[in-house]
PDB file of N, CA and C in Angstrom:
ATOM      1  N   MET A   1       0.908  -1.445  -0.129  1.00 48.00           N
ATOM      2  CA  MET A   1      -0.019  -0.410   0.186  1.00 48.00           C
ATOM      3  C   MET A   1       0.928   1.165   0.401  1.00 48.00           C
ATOM      4  N   ASN A   2       2.165   1.371  -0.010  1.00 48.00           N
ATOM      5  CA  ASN A   2       3.241   2.392   0.046  1.00 48.00           C
ATOM      6  C   ASN A   2       3.623   3.062  -1.325  1.00 48.00           C
ATOM      7  N   ALA A   3       2.690   2.551  -2.694  1.00 59.00           N
ATOM      8  CA  ALA A   3       3.057   2.873  -3.562  1.00 59.00           C
ATOM      9  C   ALA A   3       2.715   4.010  -4.110  1.00 59.00           C
ATOM     10  N   PHE A   4       3.830   4.853  -5.162  1.00 63.00           N
ATOM     11  CA  PHE A   4       3.160   6.086  -5.132  1.00 63.00           C
ATOM     12  C   PHE A   4       1.816   6.398  -5.578  1.00 63.00           C
ATOM     13  N   PRO A   5       0.693   7.271  -5.212  1.00 71.00           N
ATOM     14  CA  PRO A   5      -0.005   7.589  -5.957  1.00 71.00           C
ATOM     15  C   PRO A   5      -0.278   7.614  -7.315  1.00 71.00           C
ATOM     16  N   GLY A   6      -1.355   7.257  -8.083  1.00 74.00           N
ATOM     17  CA  GLY A   6      -1.208   7.143  -9.396  1.00 74.00           C
ATOM     18  C   GLY A   6      -2.005   8.764  -9.895  1.00 74.00           C
ATOM     19  N   ARG A   7      -2.273   9.296 -10.902  1.00 79.00           N
ATOM     20  CA  ARG A   7      -2.903  10.674 -11.763  1.00 79.00           C
ATOM     21  C   ARG A   7      -4.481  10.236 -11.287  1.00 79.00           C
ATOM     22  N   GLN A   8      -4.819   9.071 -11.010  1.00 86.00           N
ATOM     23  CA  GLN A   8      -6.082   9.914 -10.857  1.00 86.00           C
ATOM     24  C   GLN A   8      -6.558   9.920  -9.444  1.00 86.00           C
ATOM     25  N   PRO A   9      -7.436  11.094  -9.028  1.00 91.00           N
ATOM     26  CA  PRO A   9      -7.262  11.194  -7.460  1.00 91.00           C
ATOM     27  C   PRO A   9      -7.799  10.046  -6.618  1.00 91.00           C
ATOM     28  N   ILE A  10      -7.149   9.543  -5.431  1.00 93.00           N
ATOM     29  CA  ILE A  10      -8.216   9.334  -4.415  1.00 93.00           C
ATOM     30  C   ILE A  10      -8.540   9.692  -3.512  1.00 93.00           C
ATOM     31  N   ARG A  11      -9.716   9.779  -3.316  1.00 95.00           N
ATOM     32  CA  ARG A  11     -10.878  10.389  -2.837  1.00 95.00           C
ATOM     33  C   ARG A  11     -10.742   9.958  -1.067  1.00 95.00           C
ATOM     34  N   GLY A  12     -10.489  10.465   0.381  1.00 96.00           N
ATOM     35  CA  GLY A  12     -11.174   9.734   1.476  1.00 96.00           C
ATOM     36  C   GLY A  12     -11.793  11.225   2.024  1.00 96.00           C
ATOM     37  N   ASP A  13     -11.890  10.081   3.715  1.00 97.00           N
ATOM     38  CA  ASP A  13     -13.075  11.289   4.691  1.00 97.00           C
ATOM     39  C   ASP A  13     -12.128  11.778   5.716  1.00 97.00           C
ATOM     40  N   SER A  14     -10.876  10.913   5.718  1.00 97.00           N
ATOM     41  CA  SER A  14      -9.972  11.433   7.089  1.00 97.00           C
ATOM     42  C   SER A  14      -8.481  10.941   7.009  1.00 97.00           C
ATOM     43  N   LEU A  15      -7.918  11.269   7.308  1.00 95.00           N
ATOM     44  CA  LEU A  15      -6.124  11.429   7.201  1.00 95.00           C
ATOM     45  C   LEU A  15      -5.466  11.335   8.666  1.00 95.00           C
ATOM     46  N   ILE A  16      -4.537  10.461   8.697  1.00 96.00           N
ATOM     47  CA  ILE A  16      -3.536  10.963   9.820  1.00 96.00           C
ATOM     48  C   ILE A  16      -2.287  11.080   9.210  1.00 96.00           C
ATOM     49  N   ILE A  17      -1.459  12.301   9.796  1.00 94.00           N
ATOM     50  CA  ILE A  17      -0.143  12.919   8.807  1.00 94.00           C
ATOM     51  C   ILE A  17       0.728  12.745   9.888  1.00 94.00           C
ATOM     52  N   TRP A  18       1.422  12.615   9.496  1.00 93.00           N
ATOM     53  CA  TRP A  18       2.903  12.413  10.819  1.00 93.00           C
ATOM     54  C   TRP A  18       3.812  13.506  10.041  1.00 93.00           C
ATOM     55  N   ILE A  19       4.361  14.377  10.869  1.00 90.00           N
ATOM     56  CA  ILE A  19       4.886  15.562  10.391  1.00 90.00           C
ATOM     57  C   ILE A  19       5.807  16.280  11.535  1.00 90.00           C
ATOM     58  N   ASP A  20       7.240  15.940  10.465  1.00 78.00           N
ATOM     59  CA  ASP A  20       8.402  15.970  11.828  1.00 78.00           C
ATOM     60  C   ASP A  20       8.427  15.104  12.532  1.00 78.00           C
ATOM     61  N   ASP A  21       7.807  15.902  14.002  1.00 78.00           N
ATOM     62  CA  ASP A  21       7.833  15.013  15.267  1.00 78.00           C
ATOM     63  C   ASP A  21       6.458  14.842  15.897  1.00 78.00           C
ATOM     64  N   ALA A  22       5.160  15.230  14.693  1.00 86.00           N
ATOM     65  CA  ALA A  22       4.285  15.219  15.754  1.00 86.00           C
ATOM     66  C   ALA A  22       3.324  14.371  14.852  1.00 86.00           C
ATOM     67  N   MET A  23       2.062  14.153  15.510  1.00 92.00           N
ATOM     68  CA  MET A  23       0.729  13.510  14.511  1.00 92.00           C
ATOM     69  C   MET A  23      -0.579  14.324  14.158  1.00 92.00           C
ATOM     70  N   LEU A  24      -0.843  14.586  13.295  1.00 91.00           N
ATOM     71  CA  LEU A  24      -2.181  15.379  13.228  1.00 91.00           C
ATOM     72  C   LEU A  24      -3.299  14.534  12.551  1.00 91.00           C
ATOM     73  N   SER A  25      -4.843  14.635  12.613  1.00 92.00           N
ATOM     74  CA  SER A  25      -5.951  14.134  12.305  1.00 92.00           C
ATOM     75  C   SER A  25      -6.729  15.258  11.599  1.00 92.00           C
ATOM     76  N   VAL A  26      -7.011  14.666  10.184  1.00 92.00           N
ATOM     77  CA  VAL A  26      -7.645  15.586   9.663  1.00 92.00           C
ATOM     78  C   VAL A  26      -9.188  14.457   9.452  1.00 92.00           C
ATOM     79  N   LYS A  27      -9.907  15.521   9.353  1.00 94.00           N
ATOM     80  CA  LYS A  27     -11.321  15.121   8.587  1.00 94.00           C
ATOM     81  C   LYS A  27     -11.996  15.673   7.536  1.00 94.00           C
ATOM     82  N   GLY A  28     -12.387  15.410   6.890  1.00 94.00           N
ATOM     83  CA  GLY A  28     -13.602  16.069   5.726  1.00 94.00           C
ATOM     84  C   GLY A  28     -13.170  15.539   4.261  1.00 94.00           C
ATOM     85  N   ALA A  29     -13.082  15.932   3.038  1.00 94.00           N
ATOM     86  CA  ALA A  29     -13.073  16.108   1.774  1.00 94.00           C
ATOM     87  C   ALA A  29     -11.508  15.805   1.799  1.00 94.00           C
ATOM     88  N   ILE A  30     -10.930  15.053   1.499  1.00 96.00           N
ATOM     89  CA  ILE A  30      -9.922  15.309   1.285  1.00 96.00           C
ATOM     90  C   ILE A  30      -9.190  13.817  -0.058  1.00 96.00           C
ATOM     91  N   THR A  31      -8.389  14.813  -0.928  1.00 95.00           N
ATOM     92  CA  THR A  31      -7.837  14.345  -2.167  1.00 95.00           C
ATOM     93  C   THR A  31      -6.843  13.990  -2.284  1.00 95.00           C
ATOM     94  N   CYS A  32      -6.369  13.073  -2.600  1.00 94.00           N
ATOM     95  CA  CYS A  32      -4.889  12.569  -2.639  1.00 94.00           C
ATOM     96  C   CYS A  32      -4.225  12.373  -3.968  1.00 94.00           C
ATOM     97  N   GLN A  33      -3.477  13.002  -4.496  1.00 93.00           N
ATOM     98  CA  GLN A  33      -3.105  12.600  -6.336  1.00 93.00           C
ATOM     99  C   GLN A  33      -1.957  12.714  -6.470  1.00 93.00           C
ATOM    100  N   GLY A  34      -1.063  11.562  -7.727  1.00 92.00           N
ATOM    101  CA  GLY A  34       0.215  11.801  -7.699  1.00 92.00           C
ATOM    102  C   GLY A  34       0.182  12.695  -8.819  1.00 92.00           C
ATOM    103  N   ILE A  35       1.064  13.313  -9.000  1.00 92.00           N
ATOM    104  CA  ILE A  35       1.827  14.457 -10.173  1.00 92.00           C
ATOM    105  C   ILE A  35       3.098  14.483 -10.812  1.00 92.00           C
ATOM    106  N   VAL A  36       3.308  14.438 -11.972  1.00 91.00           N
ATOM    107  CA  VAL A  36       4.538  14.859 -12.511  1.00 91.00           C
ATOM    108  C   VAL A  36       5.089  16.099 -12.943  1.00 91.00           C
ATOM    109  N   GLU A  37       5.864  16.728 -12.289  1.00 89.00           N
ATOM    110  CA  GLU A  37       6.379  17.828 -12.966  1.00 89.00           C
ATOM    111  C   GLU A  37       7.649  18.220 -13.556  1.00 89.00           C
ATOM    112  N   ALA A  38       8.168  18.290 -14.161  1.00 89.00           N
ATOM    113  CA  ALA A  38       9.476  18.051 -14.754  1.00 89.00           C
ATOM    114  C   ALA A  38      10.555  16.983 -14.341  1.00 89.00           C
ATOM    115  N   GLY A  39       9.786  16.104 -14.368  1.00 89.00           N
ATOM    116  CA  GLY A  39      10.522  14.722 -14.441  1.00 89.00           C
ATOM    117  C   GLY A  39      10.482  14.315 -12.899  1.00 89.00           C
ATOM    118  N   GLN A  40       9.794  15.215 -12.225  1.00 89.00           N
ATOM    119  CA  GLN A  40       9.850  14.756 -10.651  1.00 89.00           C
ATOM    120  C   GLN A  40       8.424  14.238 -10.413  1.00 89.00           C
ATOM    121  N   GLY A  41       8.273  13.782  -9.424  1.00 89.00           N
ATOM    122  CA  GLY A  41       6.953  12.997  -8.863  1.00 89.00           C
ATOM    123  C   GLY A  41       6.823  13.225  -7.745  1.00 89.00           C
ATOM    124  N   TYR A  42       5.557  13.864  -7.762  1.00 92.00           N
ATOM    125  CA  TYR A  42       5.041  14.659  -6.489  1.00 92.00           C
ATOM    126  C   TYR A  42       3.870  14.067  -5.800  1.00 92.00           C
ATOM    127  N   ALA A  43       3.468  13.388  -4.353  1.00 92.00           N
ATOM    128  CA  ALA A  43       2.344  14.092  -3.796  1.00 92.00           C
ATOM    129  C   ALA A  43       1.318  14.833  -3.595  1.00 92.00           C
ATOM    130  N   VAL A  44       0.504  15.000  -4.367  1.00 93.00           N
ATOM    131  CA  VAL A  44      -0.170  16.477  -3.771  1.00 93.00           C
ATOM    132  C   VAL A  44      -1.549  16.019  -3.005  1.00 93.00           C
ATOM    133  N   LEU A  45      -1.867  16.862  -1.541  1.00 93.00           N
ATOM    134  CA  LEU A  45      -3.084  16.521  -0.529  1.00 93.00           C
ATOM    135  C   LEU A  45      -3.795  17.545  -0.519  1.00 93.00           C
ATOM    136  N   THR A  46      -4.734  17.719  -0.715  1.00 94.00           N
ATOM    137  CA  THR A  46      -5.851  18.789  -0.729  1.00 94.00           C
ATOM    138  C   THR A  46      -6.963  17.837   0.765  1.00 94.00           C
ATOM    139  N   LEU A  47      -6.301  19.205   1.736  1.00 92.00           N
ATOM    140  CA  LEU A  47      -7.242  19.665   2.898  1.00 92.00           C
ATOM    141  C   LEU A  47      -8.177  20.360   3.006  1.00 92.00           C
ATOM    142  N   PRO A  48      -9.000  20.012   3.747  1.00 91.00           N
ATOM    143  CA  PRO A  48     -10.014  21.028   4.358  1.00 91.00           C
ATOM    144  C   PRO A  48      -9.164  22.104   5.569  1.00 91.00           C
ATOM    145  N   ASP A  49      -9.333  23.397   5.024  1.00 78.00           N
ATOM    146  CA  ASP A  49      -8.576  24.143   6.098  1.00 78.00           C
ATOM    147  C   ASP A  49     -10.027  24.667   7.252  1.00 78.00           C
ATOM    148  N   ALA A  50      -9.772  23.537   7.903  1.00 70.00           N
ATOM    149  CA  ALA A  50     -10.724  23.486   9.471  1.00 70.00           C
ATOM    150  C   ALA A  50     -10.248  24.733  11.014  1.00 70.00           C
ATOM    151  N   ASP A  51      -8.370  23.535  10.465  1.00 78.00           N
ATOM    152  CA  ASP A  51      -7.563  24.442  12.052  1.00 78.00           C
ATOM    153  C   ASP A  51      -6.781  24.709  11.562  1.00 78.00           C
ATOM    154  N   PRO A  52      -6.190  26.428  11.690  1.00 81.00           N
ATOM    155  CA  PRO A  52      -5.605  27.257  11.672  1.00 81.00           C
ATOM    156  C   PRO A  52      -4.210  26.923  12.310  1.00 81.00           C
ATOM    157  N   GLU A  53      -3.889  25.806  13.193  1.00 84.00           N
ATOM    158  CA  GLU A  53      -2.744  25.235  14.075  1.00 84.00           C
ATOM    159  C   GLU A  53      -2.535  23.903  13.874  1.00 84.00           C
ATOM    160  N   GLN A  54      -2.889  23.514  12.571  1.00 81.00           N
ATOM    161  CA  GLN A  54      -3.128  22.526  11.909  1.00 81.00           C
ATOM    162  C   GLN A  54      -2.429  22.917  10.532  1.00 81.00           C
ATOM    163  N   ARG A  55      -2.942  24.050   9.832  1.00 80.00           N
ATOM    164  CA  ARG A  55      -2.202  24.586   8.634  1.00 80.00           C
ATOM    165  C   ARG A  55      -0.821  24.970   8.677  1.00 80.00           C
ATOM    166  N   ARG A  56      -0.570  25.417  10.191  1.00 85.00           N
ATOM    167  CA  ARG A  56       0.425  26.178   9.919  1.00 85.00           C
ATOM    168  C   ARG A  56       1.823  25.085  10.431  1.00 85.00           C
ATOM    169  N   ALA A  57       1.534  24.390  11.110  1.00 86.00           N
ATOM    170  CA  ALA A  57       2.151  22.968  11.421  1.00 86.00           C
ATOM    171  C   ALA A  57       2.703  22.784  10.116  1.00 86.00           C
ATOM    172  N   LEU A  58       1.682  22.003   9.126  1.00 85.00           N
ATOM    173  CA  LEU A  58       1.947  21.861   7.888  1.00 85.00           C
ATOM    174  C   LEU A  58       2.885  22.565   6.510  1.00 85.00           C
ATOM    175  N   GLU A  59       2.256  23.795   7.185  1.00 84.00           N
ATOM    176  CA  GLU A  59       3.031  25.046   6.066  1.00 84.00           C
ATOM    177  C   GLU A  59       4.574  24.868   6.849  1.00 84.00           C
ATOM    178  N   ARG A  60       4.849  24.524   7.875  1.00 86.00           N
ATOM    179  CA  ARG A  60       6.077  24.877   8.692  1.00 86.00           C
ATOM    180  C   ARG A  60       7.070  23.005   8.600  1.00 86.00           C
ATOM    181  N   CYS A  61       6.018  21.933   8.249  1.00 89.00           N
ATOM    182  CA  CYS A  61       7.160  21.043   8.427  1.00 89.00           C
ATOM    183  C   CYS A  61       8.135  20.667   7.399  1.00 89.00           C
ATOM    184  N   ARG A  62       9.127  20.070   7.559  1.00 90.00           N
ATOM    185  CA  ARG A  62      10.081  19.552   6.672  1.00 90.00           C
ATOM    186  C   ARG A  62       9.667  18.218   5.701  1.00 90.00           C
ATOM    187  N   THR A  63       9.056  17.089   6.467  1.00 92.00           N
ATOM    188  CA  THR A  63       9.025  16.341   5.944  1.00 92.00           C
ATOM    189  C   THR A  63       8.011  15.556   7.084  1.00 92.00           C
ATOM    190  N   TYR A  64       6.961  14.647   5.899  1.00 93.00           N
ATOM    191  CA  TYR A  64       5.600  14.148   6.854  1.00 93.00           C
ATOM    192  C   TYR A  64       5.393  12.815   5.663  1.00 93.00           C
ATOM    193  N   GLY A  65       4.438  12.179   6.265  1.00 93.00           N
ATOM    194  CA  GLY A  65       4.089  10.932   5.648  1.00 93.00           C
ATOM    195  C   GLY A  65       2.122  10.697   6.466  1.00 93.00           C
ATOM    196  N   PHE A  66       1.395  10.142   5.544  1.00 95.00           N
ATOM    197  CA  PHE A  66       0.265   9.970   5.692  1.00 95.00           C
ATOM    198  C   PHE A  66      -0.645   8.769   5.270  1.00 95.00           C
ATOM    199  N   GLU A  67      -1.651   8.485   6.062  1.00 95.00           N
ATOM    200  CA  GLU A  67      -2.817   7.638   5.633  1.00 95.00           C
ATOM    201  C   GLU A  67      -3.782   8.343   5.680  1.00 95.00           C
ATOM    202  N   LEU A  68      -4.319   7.696   4.874  1.00 96.00           N
ATOM    203  CA  LEU A  68      -5.854   8.173   3.819  1.00 96.00           C
ATOM    204  C   LEU A  68      -6.660   7.371   4.474  1.00 96.00           C
ATOM    205  N   TYR A  69      -7.742   7.553   4.346  1.00 97.00           N
ATOM    206  CA  TYR A  69      -8.881   6.615   5.557  1.00 97.00           C
ATOM    207  C   TYR A  69     -10.339   6.751   4.406  1.00 97.00           C
ATOM    208  N   LEU A  70     -11.167   6.012   4.783  1.00 96.00           N
ATOM    209  CA  LEU A  70     -12.575   6.367   3.375  1.00 96.00           C
ATOM    210  C   LEU A  70     -13.667   5.368   4.398  1.00 96.00           C
ATOM    211  N   ASP A  71     -14.349   5.892   5.186  1.00 97.00           N
ATOM    212  CA  ASP A  71     -15.347   5.274   6.050  1.00 97.00           C
ATOM    213  C   ASP A  71     -14.480   4.127   6.958  1.00 97.00           C
ATOM    214  N   GLY A  72     -13.572   4.468   7.335  1.00 96.00           N
ATOM    215  CA  GLY A  72     -12.590   3.626   8.546  1.00 96.00           C
ATOM    216  C   GLY A  72     -11.519   2.816   8.058  1.00 96.00           C
ATOM    217  N   ARG A  73     -11.733   2.935   6.529  1.00 97.00           N
ATOM    218  CA  ARG A  73     -10.440   1.704   5.945  1.00 97.00           C
ATOM    219  C   ARG A  73     -10.051   2.229   5.176  1.00 97.00           C
ATOM    220  N   GLN A  74      -8.182   1.893   5.464  1.00 95.00           N
ATOM    221  CA  GLN A  74      -6.983   2.971   5.217  1.00 95.00           C
ATOM    222  C   GLN A  74      -7.216   2.255   3.733  1.00 95.00           C
ATOM    223  N   ILE A  75      -6.635   3.591   2.819  1.00 94.00           N
ATOM    224  CA  ILE A  75      -7.174   2.934   1.479  1.00 94.00           C
ATOM    225  C   ILE A  75      -5.516   3.832   0.409  1.00 94.00           C
ATOM    226  N   TYR A  76      -4.799   4.350   1.574  1.00 93.00           N
ATOM    227  CA  TYR A  76      -3.749   4.579   0.794  1.00 93.00           C
ATOM    228  C   TYR A  76      -2.828   5.011   2.356  1.00 93.00           C
ATOM    229  N   SER A  77      -1.290   4.783   1.590  1.00 92.00           N
ATOM    230  CA  SER A  77      -0.604   5.284   2.926  1.00 92.00           C
ATOM    231  C   SER A  77       0.719   5.659   1.911  1.00 92.00           C
ATOM    232  N   SER A  78       1.526   6.560   2.420  1.00 91.00           N
ATOM    233  CA  SER A  78       2.511   7.342   1.833  1.00 91.00           C
ATOM    234  C   SER A  78       3.627   7.246   2.046  1.00 91.00           C
ATOM    235  N   PRO A  79       5.068   7.164   1.277  1.00 90.00           N
ATOM    236  CA  PRO A  79       5.979   6.783   1.808  1.00 90.00           C
ATOM    237  C   PRO A  79       6.775   8.189   2.729  1.00 90.00           C
ATOM    238  N   ALA A  80       8.039   8.085   2.735  1.00 91.00           N
ATOM    239  CA  ALA A  80       8.069   9.407   3.624  1.00 91.00           C
ATOM    240  C   ALA A  80       8.434  10.538   2.426  1.00 91.00           C
ATOM    241  N   LEU A  81       7.785  11.880   2.870  1.00 93.00           N
ATOM    242  CA  LEU A  81       7.733  12.807   1.743  1.00 93.00           C
ATOM    243  C   LEU A  81       8.564  13.891   2.167  1.00 93.00           C
ATOM    244  N   THR A  82       9.100  14.847   1.856  1.00 94.00           N
ATOM    245  CA  THR A  82       9.686  16.385   1.656  1.00 94.00           C
ATOM    246  C   THR A  82       8.602  16.923   1.369  1.00 94.00           C
ATOM    247  N   LEU A  83       8.633  17.991   1.910  1.00 93.00           N
ATOM    248  CA  LEU A  83       7.675  19.287   1.508  1.00 93.00           C
ATOM    249  C   LEU A  83       8.078  20.067   0.068  1.00 93.00           C
ATOM    250  N   SER A  84       7.630  20.100  -0.503  1.00 93.00           N
ATOM    251  CA  SER A  84       8.019  20.736  -1.672  1.00 93.00           C
ATOM    252  C   SER A  84       7.092  22.086  -1.609  1.00 93.00           C
ATOM    253  N   GLY A  85       6.010  22.368  -1.196  1.00 90.00           N
ATOM    254  CA  GLY A  85       5.338  23.265  -0.940  1.00 90.00           C
ATOM    255  C   GLY A  85       4.146  23.224  -0.564  1.00 90.00           C
ATOM    256  N   THR A  86       2.990  24.653  -0.095  1.00 89.00           N
ATOM    257  CA  THR A  86       1.811  24.944   0.650  1.00 89.00           C
ATOM    258  C   THR A  86       0.933  25.660  -0.544  1.00 89.00           C
ATOM    259  N   SER A  87      -0.273  25.733  -0.830  1.00 88.00           N
ATOM    260  CA  SER A  87      -0.734  26.686  -1.699  1.00 88.00           C
ATOM    261  C   SER A  87      -2.364  26.276  -0.813  1.00 88.00           C
ATOM    262  N   ARG A  88      -2.885  27.340  -1.575  1.00 87.00           N
ATOM    263  CA  ARG A  88      -5.000  27.618  -1.117  1.00 87.00           C
ATOM    264  C   ARG A  88      -5.116  27.330  -2.507  1.00 87.00           C
ATOM    265  N   THR A  89      -6.448  26.477  -2.695  1.00 88.00           N
ATOM    266  CA  THR A  89      -7.648  26.591  -3.149  1.00 88.00           C
ATOM    267  C   THR A  89      -8.468  27.618  -3.595  1.00 88.00           C
ATOM    268  N   GLY A  90      -9.149  28.022  -4.293  1.00 86.00           N
ATOM    269  CA  GLY A  90     -10.167  29.056  -4.423  1.00 86.00           C
ATOM    270  C   GLY A  90     -10.921  29.077  -3.131  1.00 86.00           C
ATOM    271  N   ASP A  91     -11.122  27.833  -2.552  1.00 86.00           N
ATOM    272  CA  ASP A  91     -12.324  27.587  -1.796  1.00 86.00           C
ATOM    273  C   ASP A  91     -11.985  27.638  -0.009  1.00 86.00           C
ATOM    274  N   GLY A  92     -10.048  27.877  -0.152  1.00 84.00           N
ATOM    275  CA  GLY A  92      -9.788  27.935   1.095  1.00 84.00           C
ATOM    276  C   GLY A  92      -8.948  26.669   1.214  1.00 84.00           C
ATOM    277  N   SER A  93      -9.586  25.607   0.671  1.00 89.00           N
ATOM    278  CA  SER A  93      -8.536  24.227   0.822  1.00 89.00           C
ATOM    279  C   SER A  93      -7.252  24.403   1.017  1.00 89.00           C
ATOM    280  N   LEU A  94      -6.303  23.779   1.861  1.00 90.00           N
ATOM    281  CA  LEU A  94      -5.092  23.709   1.927  1.00 90.00           C
ATOM    282  C   LEU A  94      -4.583  22.476   0.489  1.00 90.00           C
ATOM    283  N   VAL A  95      -3.604  22.846   0.228  1.00 91.00           N
ATOM    284  CA  VAL A  95      -2.479  22.006  -0.491  1.00 91.00           C
ATOM    285  C   VAL A  95      -1.377  22.015  -0.461  1.00 91.00           C
ATOM    286  N   VAL A  96      -0.909  20.486  -0.048  1.00 92.00           N
ATOM    287  CA  VAL A  96       0.253  19.690   0.417  1.00 92.00           C
ATOM    288  C   VAL A  96       0.739  19.357  -0.786  1.00 92.00           C
ATOM    289  N   LYS A  97       2.407  19.502  -1.159  1.00 94.00           N
ATOM    290  CA  LYS A  97       3.021  18.777  -1.988  1.00 94.00           C
ATOM    291  C   LYS A  97       4.056  18.795  -1.693  1.00 94.00           C
ATOM    292  N   GLY A  98       4.315  16.762  -2.000  1.00 93.00           N
ATOM    293  CA  GLY A  98       5.842  16.644  -1.249  1.00 93.00           C
ATOM    294  C   GLY A  98       6.291  15.731  -2.367  1.00 93.00           C
ATOM    295  N   SER A  99       7.273  15.400  -2.369  1.00 92.00           N
ATOM    296  CA  SER A  99       8.278  14.555  -3.348  1.00 92.00           C
ATOM    297  C   SER A  99       8.807  13.001  -1.771  1.00 92.00           C
ATOM    298  N   PRO A 100       9.222  12.320  -2.855  1.00 87.00           N
ATOM    299  CA  PRO A 100       9.997  10.774  -1.727  1.00 87.00           C
ATOM    300  C   PRO A 100      11.164  11.317  -1.904  1.00 87.00           C
TER     301      PRO A 100
END
């Protein structure tokens, strides 16, 4: 289950994410997708932006990994990732981009 995510979005309803030395839990509409830019693969997470402290922790982290769940069942587990950047969507969702 640690394969890199494909180009088709994987949708879940909860996420456990390890950042540096902490663990966060996120609930809501979550999407994970693999993209390739300039020959480099990235995992892109789109998260609801409900908790400002979680958002700041994600924006400051250097490394992270996550497990994505749907209806209580794990559907994806990432490898260790290095943060490449964060951004926002028009609706305020947080986008986190990282590479293995």
